[in-house]
XYZ file of N, CA, C and O in Angstrom:
632
model
N 1.961 25.431 -8.073
C 2.034 24.139 -7.405
C 3.202 24.171 -6.429
O 4.275 24.643 -6.740
N 2.975 23.667 -5.239
C 4.029 23.632 -4.235
C 5.022 22.513 -4.552
O 4.791 21.674 -5.405
N 6.120 22.530 -3.813
C 7.136 21.496 -4.006
C 6.656 20.153 -3.481
O 6.174 20.048 -2.368
N 6.787 19.158 -4.297
C 6.469 17.783 -3.919
C 7.789 17.037 -3.858
O 8.362 16.707 -4.883
N 8.278 16.793 -2.655
C 9.596 16.185 -2.476
C 9.548 14.788 -1.880
O 10.507 14.042 -1.978
N 8.443 14.447 -1.235
C 8.347 13.157 -0.563
C 7.051 12.472 -0.956
O 5.969 12.988 -0.675
N 7.186 11.330 -1.630
C 6.023 10.554 -2.069
C 5.922 9.277 -1.239
O 6.917 8.605 -1.005
N 4.709 8.947 -0.837
C 4.424 7.660 -0.226
C 3.653 6.855 -1.265
O 2.653 7.330 -1.813
N 4.139 5.649 -1.547
C 3.471 4.780 -2.508
C 3.149 3.453 -1.818
O 4.040 2.629 -1.599
N 1.872 3.265 -1.435
C 1.475 1.983 -0.851
C 1.633 0.879 -1.896
O 1.333 1.087 -3.075
N 2.092 -0.290 -1.462
C 2.357 -1.368 -2.421
C 1.880 -2.689 -1.850
O 2.414 -3.178 -0.858
N 0.844 -3.266 -2.473
C 0.297 -4.553 -2.022
C 0.595 -5.676 -3.016
O 0.001 -6.740 -2.946
N 1.490 -5.427 -3.954
C 1.943 -6.399 -4.944
C 0.887 -6.713 -6.003
O 1.041 -7.673 -6.755
N -0.152 -5.918 -6.109
C -1.181 -6.106 -7.139
C -0.782 -5.344 -8.408
O 0.145 -4.523 -8.406
N -1.505 -5.621 -9.484
C -1.267 -4.887 -10.736
C -1.572 -3.402 -10.564
O -0.921 -2.553 -11.160
N -2.560 -3.085 -9.745
C -2.912 -1.678 -9.514
C -1.796 -0.962 -8.755
O -1.492 0.196 -9.042
N -1.174 -1.655 -7.809
C -0.049 -1.070 -7.084
C 1.144 -0.879 -8.023
O 1.850 0.125 -7.943
N 1.340 -1.826 -8.932
C 2.439 -1.683 -9.907
C 2.197 -0.487 -10.828
O 3.125 0.251 -11.146
N 0.945 -0.278 -11.227
C 0.612 0.884 -12.059
C 0.859 2.174 -11.286
O 1.381 3.154 -11.837
N 0.514 2.186 -10.000
C 0.756 3.362 -9.163
C 2.256 3.606 -8.992
O 2.703 4.759 -9.003
N 3.026 2.531 -8.849
C 4.476 2.676 -8.719
C 5.071 3.283 -9.987
O 5.919 4.180 -9.915
N 4.622 2.822 -11.139
C 5.121 3.390 -12.399
C 4.778 4.873 -12.513
O 5.631 5.698 -12.851
N 3.529 5.213 -12.226
C 3.106 6.614 -12.300
C 3.840 7.457 -11.258
O 4.291 8.571 -11.543
N 3.959 6.909 -10.041
C 4.625 7.640 -8.970
C 6.094 7.883 -9.228
O 6.609 8.975 -8.973
N 6.799 6.869 -9.744
C 8.229 7.057 -10.023
C 8.438 8.027 -11.174
O 9.361 8.839 -11.143
N 7.573 7.980 -12.176
C 7.675 8.931 -13.285
C 7.492 10.365 -12.782
O 8.285 11.252 -13.106
N 6.477 10.568 -11.964
C 6.221 11.900 -11.417
C 7.335 12.324 -10.458
O 7.776 13.480 -10.470
N 7.822 11.403 -9.642
C 8.896 11.711 -8.696
C 10.186 12.106 -9.426
O 10.902 13.000 -8.976
N 10.468 11.446 -10.546
C 11.644 11.824 -11.347
C 11.533 13.265 -11.808
O 12.488 14.036 -11.733
N 10.370 13.627 -12.307
C 10.155 14.985 -12.825
C 10.249 16.044 -11.727
O 10.586 17.187 -12.002
N 9.908 15.658 -10.504
C 9.871 16.626 -9.397
C 11.053 16.473 -8.443
O 11.096 17.126 -7.408
N 11.993 15.606 -8.790
C 13.151 15.343 -7.928
C 12.723 14.961 -6.513
O 13.277 15.446 -5.530
N 11.745 14.097 -6.418
C 11.209 13.674 -5.126
C 11.772 12.316 -4.723
O 12.234 11.545 -5.559
N 11.716 12.051 -3.436
C 12.077 10.741 -2.898
C 10.810 9.910 -2.764
O 9.711 10.445 -2.609
N 10.990 8.590 -2.799
C 9.853 7.673 -2.718
C 9.988 6.788 -1.479
O 11.076 6.284 -1.179
N 8.861 6.609 -0.814
C 8.772 5.680 0.308
C 7.717 4.647 -0.049
O 6.524 4.950 -0.075
N 8.168 3.436 -0.384
C 7.252 2.333 -0.656
C 6.773 1.768 0.671
O 7.579 1.547 1.578
N 5.470 1.548 0.779
C 4.897 1.100 2.052
C 4.014 -0.121 1.817
O 3.136 -0.108 0.946
N 4.257 -1.163 2.609
C 3.386 -2.338 2.608
C 2.866 -2.519 4.025
O 3.639 -2.454 4.986
N 1.562 -2.708 4.144
C 0.958 -2.883 5.463
C 0.515 -4.336 5.623
O -0.252 -4.850 4.816
N 1.032 -4.961 6.676
C 0.626 -6.319 7.028
C -0.510 -6.203 8.026
O -0.377 -5.536 9.056
N -1.614 -6.850 7.702
C -2.739 -6.868 8.633
C -2.673 -8.154 9.440
O -2.637 -9.249 8.869
N -2.669 -8.031 10.765
C -2.623 -9.257 11.582
C -3.882 -10.082 11.352
O -4.947 -9.535 11.068
N -3.742 -11.384 11.472
C -4.909 -12.239 11.233
C -5.960 -12.070 12.330
O -5.634 -11.737 13.461
N -7.189 -12.302 11.942
C -8.255 -12.360 12.937
C -8.659 -13.815 13.061
O -8.617 -14.570 12.095
N -9.040 -14.200 14.241
C -9.368 -15.591 14.492
C -10.845 -15.733 14.836
O -11.399 -14.920 15.562
N -11.445 -16.766 14.315
C -12.828 -17.085 14.658
C -12.790 -18.167 15.730
O -12.220 -19.235 15.535
N -13.368 -17.876 16.843
C -13.373 -18.844 17.941
C -14.518 -19.832 17.775
O -15.607 -19.465 17.386
N -14.222 -21.067 18.082
C -15.238 -22.096 18.020
C -15.439 -22.686 16.638
O -16.165 -23.646 16.457
N -14.797 -22.147 15.640
C -14.960 -22.655 14.278
C -13.979 -23.793 14.055
O -12.773 -23.614 14.154
N -14.494 -24.954 13.754
C -13.642 -26.091 13.415
C -13.017 -26.787 14.613
O -12.283 -27.738 14.461
N -13.273 -26.291 15.797
C -12.705 -26.928 16.984
C -13.819 -27.505 17.836
O -14.950 -27.688 17.393
N -13.486 -27.784 19.060
C -14.507 -28.256 19.993
C -15.525 -27.153 20.224
O -15.230 -25.974 20.080
N -16.712 -27.534 20.602
C -17.734 -26.533 20.898
C -17.222 -25.640 22.005
O -16.822 -26.099 23.063
N -17.201 -24.347 21.726
C -16.716 -23.381 22.706
C -15.211 -23.258 22.749
O -14.678 -22.396 23.429
N -14.516 -24.098 22.005
C -13.057 -24.039 22.004
C -12.545 -23.127 20.902
O -13.254 -22.788 19.969
N -11.326 -22.738 21.014
C -10.725 -21.868 20.005
C -9.938 -22.717 19.010
O -9.304 -23.693 19.375
N -10.009 -22.352 17.765
C -9.224 -23.016 16.741
C -7.842 -22.394 16.745
O -7.700 -21.179 16.709
N -6.819 -23.199 16.777
C -5.466 -22.657 16.744
C -4.939 -22.760 15.321
O -5.086 -23.773 14.652
N -4.352 -21.692 14.883
C -3.789 -21.629 13.543
C -2.335 -21.213 13.681
O -2.028 -20.234 14.365
N -1.451 -21.968 13.059
C -0.034 -21.626 13.111
C 0.206 -20.413 12.212
O -0.036 -20.467 11.016
N 0.645 -19.321 12.813
C 0.878 -18.098 12.052
C 2.067 -17.394 12.682
O 2.025 -17.026 13.854
N 3.117 -17.230 11.932
C 4.315 -16.609 12.439
C 4.462 -15.224 11.825
O 4.863 -15.082 10.673
N 4.135 -14.194 12.605
C 4.187 -12.826 12.104
C 5.601 -12.409 11.726
O 5.791 -11.642 10.792
N 6.599 -12.947 12.423
C 7.992 -12.613 12.095
C 8.340 -13.101 10.697
O 8.979 -12.379 9.924
N 7.917 -14.311 10.355
C 8.178 -14.835 9.013
C 7.464 -14.007 7.948
O 8.030 -13.720 6.896
N 6.233 -13.630 8.236
C 5.470 -12.807 7.289
C 6.172 -11.471 7.091
O 6.341 -10.995 5.964
N 6.592 -10.853 8.175
C 7.264 -9.560 8.092
C 8.584 -9.674 7.317
O 8.899 -8.834 6.476
N 9.376 -10.705 7.621
C 10.650 -10.891 6.917
C 10.430 -11.093 5.424
O 11.168 -10.554 4.593
N 9.421 -11.879 5.076
C 9.096 -12.103 3.673
C 8.664 -10.802 2.994
O 9.093 -10.493 1.876
N 7.814 -10.040 3.676
C 7.356 -8.765 3.121
C 8.516 -7.790 2.960
O 8.619 -7.090 1.945
N 9.400 -7.731 3.960
C 10.583 -6.865 3.874
C 11.427 -7.211 2.648
O 11.832 -6.332 1.885
N 11.700 -8.506 2.462
C 12.527 -8.947 1.339
C 11.848 -8.645 0.006
O 12.489 -8.149 -0.930
N 10.554 -8.934 -0.075
C 9.830 -8.710 -1.330
C 9.742 -7.225 -1.670
O 9.932 -6.826 -2.824
N 9.450 -6.389 -0.674
C 9.326 -4.950 -0.929
C 10.687 -4.347 -1.261
O 10.786 -3.483 -2.143
N 11.731 -4.806 -0.603
C 13.083 -4.327 -0.927
C 13.456 -4.688 -2.355
O 14.078 -3.893 -3.067
N 13.072 -5.877 -2.797
C 13.339 -6.293 -4.178
C 12.601 -5.396 -5.165
O 13.147 -5.034 -6.215
N 11.371 -5.024 -4.833
C 10.613 -4.101 -5.702
C 11.336 -2.757 -5.774
O 11.526 -2.195 -6.849
N 11.771 -2.247 -4.623
C 12.477 -0.958 -4.585
C 13.769 -1.012 -5.401
O 14.066 -0.082 -6.167
N 14.510 -2.102 -5.254
C 15.763 -2.253 -6.001
C 15.522 -2.426 -7.499
O 16.384 -2.123 -8.313
N 14.336 -2.906 -7.867
C 14.010 -3.143 -9.264
C 13.568 -1.916 -10.038
O 13.412 -1.969 -11.261
N 13.391 -0.793 -9.347
C 13.000 0.440 -10.043
C 14.201 0.928 -10.838
O 15.277 1.174 -10.284
N 14.013 1.048 -12.135
C 15.111 1.391 -13.039
C 15.295 2.898 -13.196
O 14.332 3.641 -13.275
N 16.548 3.319 -13.242
C 16.925 4.696 -13.570
C 16.229 5.742 -12.707
O 15.796 6.774 -13.207
N 16.146 5.477 -11.417
C 15.534 6.461 -10.530
C 16.644 7.203 -9.797
O 17.425 6.593 -9.061
N 16.741 8.515 -9.999
C 17.853 9.266 -9.421
C 17.710 9.580 -7.930
O 18.697 9.862 -7.259
N 16.515 9.522 -7.408
C 16.285 9.871 -6.004
C 16.424 8.684 -5.077
O 16.873 7.610 -5.447
N 15.993 8.903 -3.864
C 16.062 7.874 -2.826
C 14.752 7.090 -2.830
O 13.676 7.658 -2.927
N 14.864 5.759 -2.717
C 13.688 4.898 -2.556
C 13.901 4.079 -1.292
O 14.902 3.372 -1.171
N 12.966 4.205 -0.357
C 13.028 3.431 0.875
C 11.800 2.542 0.968
O 10.712 2.931 0.549
N 11.991 1.370 1.543
C 10.890 0.426 1.737
C 10.523 0.374 3.217
O 11.403 0.316 4.077
N 9.225 0.412 3.506
C 8.718 0.363 4.883
C 7.637 -0.711 4.971
O 6.685 -0.671 4.198
N 7.784 -1.626 5.901
C 6.741 -2.616 6.163
C 6.150 -2.288 7.528
O 6.869 -2.196 8.526
N 4.844 -2.077 7.540
C 4.133 -1.706 8.763
C 3.142 -2.800 9.125
O 2.728 -3.571 8.270
N 2.758 -2.842 10.384
C 1.725 -3.771 10.833
C 0.573 -2.969 11.410
O 0.789 -2.038 12.188
N -0.650 -3.322 11.014
C -1.808 -2.654 11.560
C -3.089 -3.222 10.990
O -3.101 -3.773 9.899
N -4.159 -3.083 11.734
C -5.435 -3.649 11.294
C -6.149 -2.763 10.279
O -7.001 -3.239 9.540
N -5.798 -1.475 10.230
C -6.437 -0.567 9.281
C -5.373 0.039 8.377
O -4.574 0.874 8.812
N -5.381 -0.361 7.119
C -4.369 0.086 6.166
C -4.391 1.603 6.023
O -3.343 2.255 6.036
N -5.594 2.181 5.908
C -5.697 3.629 5.723
C -5.090 4.397 6.890
O -4.390 5.397 6.695
N -5.298 3.945 8.101
C -4.734 4.616 9.282
C -3.212 4.502 9.300
O -2.513 5.462 9.664
N -2.689 3.349 8.903
C -1.238 3.175 8.841
C -0.624 4.093 7.780
O 0.441 4.667 7.991
N -1.319 4.232 6.644
C -0.823 5.121 5.587
C -0.835 6.572 6.051
O 0.101 7.329 5.786
N -1.906 6.963 6.735
C -1.962 8.318 7.271
C -0.802 8.537 8.239
O -0.117 9.559 8.190
N -0.571 7.572 9.119
C 0.492 7.704 10.109
C 1.867 7.867 9.496
O 2.639 8.747 9.904
N 2.182 7.056 8.508
C 3.525 7.170 7.914
C 3.633 8.435 7.065
O 4.687 9.061 7.002
N 2.544 8.840 6.423
C 2.565 10.090 5.650
C 2.827 11.273 6.582
O 3.597 12.187 6.242
N 2.216 11.254 7.762
C 2.455 12.320 8.740
C 3.894 12.265 9.245
O 4.570 13.288 9.333
N 4.367 11.071 9.580
C 5.727 10.900 10.113
C 6.781 11.383 9.117
O 7.768 12.014 9.504
N 6.562 11.087 7.844
C 7.535 11.455 6.807
C 7.306 12.858 6.259
O 8.065 13.317 5.414
N 6.238 13.505 6.716
C 5.831 14.807 6.181
C 5.675 14.711 4.655
O 6.197 15.525 3.895
N 4.952 13.683 4.232
C 4.770 13.399 2.805
C 4.004 14.520 2.104
O 3.116 15.146 2.682
N 4.373 14.740 0.865
C 3.704 15.747 0.043
C 2.631 15.131 -0.840
O 1.731 15.831 -1.305
N 2.728 13.811 -1.102
C 1.785 13.149 -1.996
C 1.778 11.646 -1.714
O 2.825 11.047 -1.477
N 0.578 11.075 -1.737
C 0.415 9.626 -1.694
C -0.051 9.208 -3.082
O -1.017 9.774 -3.598
N 0.646 8.259 -3.692
C 0.267 7.745 -5.010
C -0.103 6.285 -4.808
O 0.754 5.469 -4.462
N -1.387 5.966 -5.004
C -1.809 4.592 -4.703
C -2.700 4.012 -5.776
O -3.419 4.740 -6.461
N -2.638 2.705 -5.895
C -3.483 2.001 -6.834
C -4.892 1.858 -6.289
O -5.118 1.882 -5.081
N -5.827 1.733 -7.203
C -7.206 1.483 -6.825
C -7.792 0.472 -7.789
O -7.466 0.468 -8.973
N -8.643 -0.377 -7.276
C -9.305 -1.373 -8.116
C -10.489 -0.764 -8.844
O -10.979 -1.319 -9.817
N -10.973 0.378 -8.371
C -12.094 1.044 -9.019
C -13.385 0.254 -8.945
O -14.207 0.301 -9.854
N -13.574 -0.487 -7.855
C -14.797 -1.276 -7.717
C -16.002 -0.367 -7.547
O -15.911 0.693 -6.951
N -17.129 -0.848 -8.037
C -18.385 -0.123 -7.884
C -19.461 -1.099 -7.429
O -19.242 -2.301 -7.362
N -20.611 -0.583 -7.142
C -21.762 -1.430 -6.814
C -21.541 -2.270 -5.579
O -20.939 -1.835 -4.599
N -22.028 -3.512 -5.621
C -21.952 -4.389 -4.459
C -20.520 -4.733 -4.068
O -20.219 -4.878 -2.877
N -19.652 -4.864 -5.056
C -18.252 -5.159 -4.729
C -17.674 -4.048 -3.863
O -16.957 -4.301 -2.898
N -18.011 -2.803 -4.181
C -17.525 -1.673 -3.394
C -18.161 -1.672 -2.007
O -17.499 -1.434 -1.001
N -19.440 -1.967 -1.944
C -20.147 -1.991 -0.660
C -19.551 -3.048 0.259
O -19.287 -2.794 1.431
N -19.322 -4.252 -0.251
C -18.839 -5.340 0.587
C -17.341 -5.287 0.849
O -16.883 -5.622 1.930
N -16.572 -4.892 -0.128
C -15.122 -4.894 0.027
C -14.578 -3.546 0.474
O -13.475 -3.461 0.981
N -15.346 -2.486 0.244
C -14.878 -1.167 0.616
C -13.748 -0.709 -0.287
O -13.426 -1.352 -1.274
N -13.153 0.383 0.071
C -12.075 0.915 -0.729
C -11.023 1.518 0.187
O -11.261 2.518 0.854
N -9.858 0.891 0.222
C -8.746 1.429 0.996
C -8.372 2.796 0.446
O -8.105 3.730 1.201
N -8.389 2.937 -0.874
C -8.048 4.218 -1.492
C -9.025 5.311 -1.047
O -8.611 6.417 -0.698
N -10.306 4.995 -1.037
C -11.306 5.985 -0.635
C -11.128 6.387 0.829
O -11.176 7.567 1.174
N -10.920 5.402 1.693
C -10.734 5.710 3.113
C -9.443 6.504 3.331
O -9.404 7.429 4.151
N -8.400 6.173 2.595
C -7.139 6.905 2.704
C -7.324 8.344 2.248
O -6.845 9.280 2.898
N -8.033 8.521 1.144
C -8.292 9.859 0.617
C -8.974 10.740 1.655
O -8.663 11.918 1.792
N -9.884 10.154 2.417
C -10.646 10.917 3.418
C -9.804 11.361 4.608
O -10.088 12.378 5.214
N -8.782 10.584 4.981
C -8.037 10.905 6.201
C -6.588 11.321 5.961
O -5.878 11.660 6.911
N -6.148 11.318 4.729
C -4.743 11.612 4.423
C -4.387 13.057 4.774
O -5.190 13.964 4.589
N -3.156 13.262 5.254
C -2.703 14.610 5.584
C -2.160 15.380 4.376
O -1.699 16.509 4.514
N -2.212 14.754 3.199
C -1.677 15.363 1.987
C -2.526 14.899 0.797
O -3.372 14.015 0.945
N -2.312 15.463 -0.386
C -3.067 14.997 -1.556
C -2.812 13.516 -1.861
O -1.742 12.985 -1.555
N -3.819 12.888 -2.464
C -3.734 11.474 -2.843
C -4.036 11.365 -4.331
O -5.068 11.848 -4.795
N -3.133 10.735 -5.067
C -3.327 10.457 -6.485
C -3.629 8.974 -6.610
O -2.842 8.139 -6.163
N -4.791 8.642 -7.185
C -5.138 7.228 -7.368
C -4.903 6.829 -8.817
O -5.147 7.601 -9.740
N -4.422 5.603 -8.977
C -4.068 5.077 -10.296
C -4.709 3.702 -10.443
O -4.598 2.863 -9.548
N -5.361 3.487 -11.561
C -5.951 2.181 -11.852
C -5.126 1.514 -12.952
O -4.694 2.170 -13.897
N -4.918 0.211 -12.814
C -4.176 -0.529 -13.834
C -4.960 -0.500 -15.136
O -6.195 -0.379 -15.137
N -4.273 -0.619 -16.252
C -4.966 -0.622 -17.553
C -5.998 -1.734 -17.649
O -5.848 -2.793 -17.021
N -7.022 -1.512 -18.432
C -8.065 -2.537 -18.671
C -7.400 -3.830 -19.155
O -6.429 -3.779 -19.917
N -7.922 -4.945 -18.702
C -7.403 -6.231 -19.133
C -6.207 -6.702 -18.341
O -5.639 -7.739 -18.654
N -5.821 -5.941 -17.311
C -4.692 -6.386 -16.498
C -5.128 -7.591 -15.665
O -6.313 -7.890 -15.545
N -4.179 -8.253 -15.096
C -4.413 -9.502 -14.373
C -5.478 -9.355 -13.279
O -6.297 -10.219 -13.078
N -5.493 -8.239 -12.539
C -6.433 -8.106 -11.427
C -7.811 -7.640 -11.860
O -8.711 -7.538 -11.051
N -8.026 -7.375 -13.142
C -9.368 -7.047 -13.642
C -10.166 -8.304 -13.919
O -11.354 -8.263 -14.127
N -9.495 -9.441 -13.965
C -10.161 -10.702 -14.333
C -10.867 -11.324 -13.168
O -10.626 -11.168 -12.061
């Protein structure tokens, strides 16, 4: 096995992401690797003509700076909350419409050796309609991807 020194751990604040963080930090400790926590903010999409005048655009108050600042603070708190981790943990908040492409980009930029990410493990129609960020990331990632599912009965399984 080659040296794994740089881990990217996508974090969307779900139970599955928390399970991936636990698995990733445990593995990173054993391999003396650094961790880069990544949260991707997707800009809102707007539906024109919905709820407004015919042919008019609906205006929605949305402050991307506030969203980014909130995400930065929340992700930094998660990074600071990792207990007894001897390596470096950095938090990165990115903006982009495709989470998988943003993950590929930061993995390439950091020359990551491993991406450790949570997955909901959806199947059937849920998978067809919602897709899988983990699956799309696995297909385009420049390095191996380890997927982790939260234990049965966790909050996001309900």
